[in-house]
């Protein structure tokens, strides 16, 4: 009977000596001294300059596709975007060519340089799109072309002795021109965007916006946004690809306020208040292309070139191309099917 309290005292003493085993924290602890104070200058900050020099030497690729009916000013707008004659029509093609019976794909490449930065620009035009009486499945040649460029890149990538820098012909951006009717999107517009938004970055633009009043333009933009939402059409920048809160805030503003951009293009210069401006002359005045009170061309240019050009390329590579690549390799058990040409290449490589 006297043993009980002695045992309980011993147990209490033991529990004091041996602490209970703690559970390991789920989140690994940050290493100490993560913000170490440097005692002097090392030169880590020159990495950015090293990267800049390297990319300046190699240059940049950018491939832009324009899709829409004839007469919506696609060629003019592309020339205005890059302030040079880069479109198909201004590059020696016959201006009096007839409307093709089926959709054709015509790509033209240029090297343009600004401030020491070289860019290999390819403009891909789609004459014949939406110009027939029966436009059924007229997006198919466009989809086929886009996928062919992915296939070309993939074949180069899976080669045993592949090039250090694979030529990039993939379509980074597709400007889709909406007719300025002021009513609603045509079934063709919806069908095209529904099919192609999964394979390419689509940026919808309302062409020839100077044909509408300001009220009509605002109303039409809201209606187009609503129709795209109702039909579940994702345009660039897609919500699910926003990487952080800053991107999301910036892109939400663009999606809710700017899209689709109501634009006017012109490659003619006029004198306005002693300044040379790009514009369109009308009997009642000059529409200044780069003036935000006149149209949203400046917003589109800033969006495509000054803020999102690199992101357009990254989304093309990391999302659209990866989706194509995964599906293609999965369908063929790991590699594209061998052709006589690839067999010969492999033998020569070996």
PDB file of C-alpha atoms in Angstrom, residues 225 234-242 244-259 303 308:
ATOM      1  CA  UNK A 225     -16.955  40.839 -73.728  1.00  0.00           C
ATOM      2  CA  UNK A 234     -10.700  32.491 -73.326  1.00  0.00           C
ATOM      3  CA  UNK A 235      -8.640  35.195 -75.024  1.00  0.00           C
ATOM      4  CA  UNK A 236      -5.144  36.370 -74.113  1.00  0.00           C
ATOM      5  CA  UNK A 237      -4.214  37.118 -71.290  1.00  0.00           C
ATOM      6  CA  UNK A 238      -5.924  33.951 -69.948  1.00  0.00           C
ATOM      7  CA  UNK A 239      -6.930  34.066 -66.265  1.00  0.00           C
ATOM      8  CA  UNK A 240      -5.390  30.728 -65.303  1.00  0.00           C
ATOM      9  CA  UNK A 241      -1.913  31.725 -66.549  1.00  0.00           C
ATOM     10  CA  UNK A 242      -1.497  34.777 -64.276  1.00  0.00           C
ATOM     11  CA  UNK A 244       1.314  36.272 -59.329  1.00  0.00           C
ATOM     12  CA  UNK A 245      -0.947  38.899 -57.767  1.00  0.00           C
ATOM     13  CA  UNK A 246       0.708  41.773 -59.654  1.00  0.00           C
ATOM     14  CA  UNK A 247       0.125  40.031 -63.025  1.00  0.00           C
ATOM     15  CA  UNK A 248      -3.456  39.219 -62.040  1.00  0.00           C
ATOM     16  CA  UNK A 249      -4.254  42.831 -61.063  1.00  0.00           C
ATOM     17  CA  UNK A 250      -2.742  44.216 -64.283  1.00  0.00           C
ATOM     18  CA  UNK A 251      -4.357  41.596 -66.535  1.00  0.00           C
ATOM     19  CA  UNK A 252      -7.768  41.860 -64.830  1.00  0.00           C
ATOM     20  CA  UNK A 253      -7.770  45.572 -65.652  1.00  0.00           C
ATOM     21  CA  UNK A 254      -6.975  44.806 -69.318  1.00  0.00           C
ATOM     22  CA  UNK A 255      -9.638  42.056 -69.494  1.00  0.00           C
ATOM     23  CA  UNK A 256     -12.371  44.155 -67.890  1.00  0.00           C
ATOM     24  CA  UNK A 257     -11.658  47.581 -69.386  1.00  0.00           C
ATOM     25  CA  UNK A 258      -9.604  47.393 -72.595  1.00  0.00           C
ATOM     26  CA  UNK A 259     -10.582  44.159 -74.342  1.00  0.00           C
ATOM     27  CA  UNK A 303       0.080  45.689 -74.640  1.00  0.00           C
ATOM     28  CA  UNK A 308       3.435  41.495 -72.932  1.00  0.00           C
TER      29      UNK A 308
END
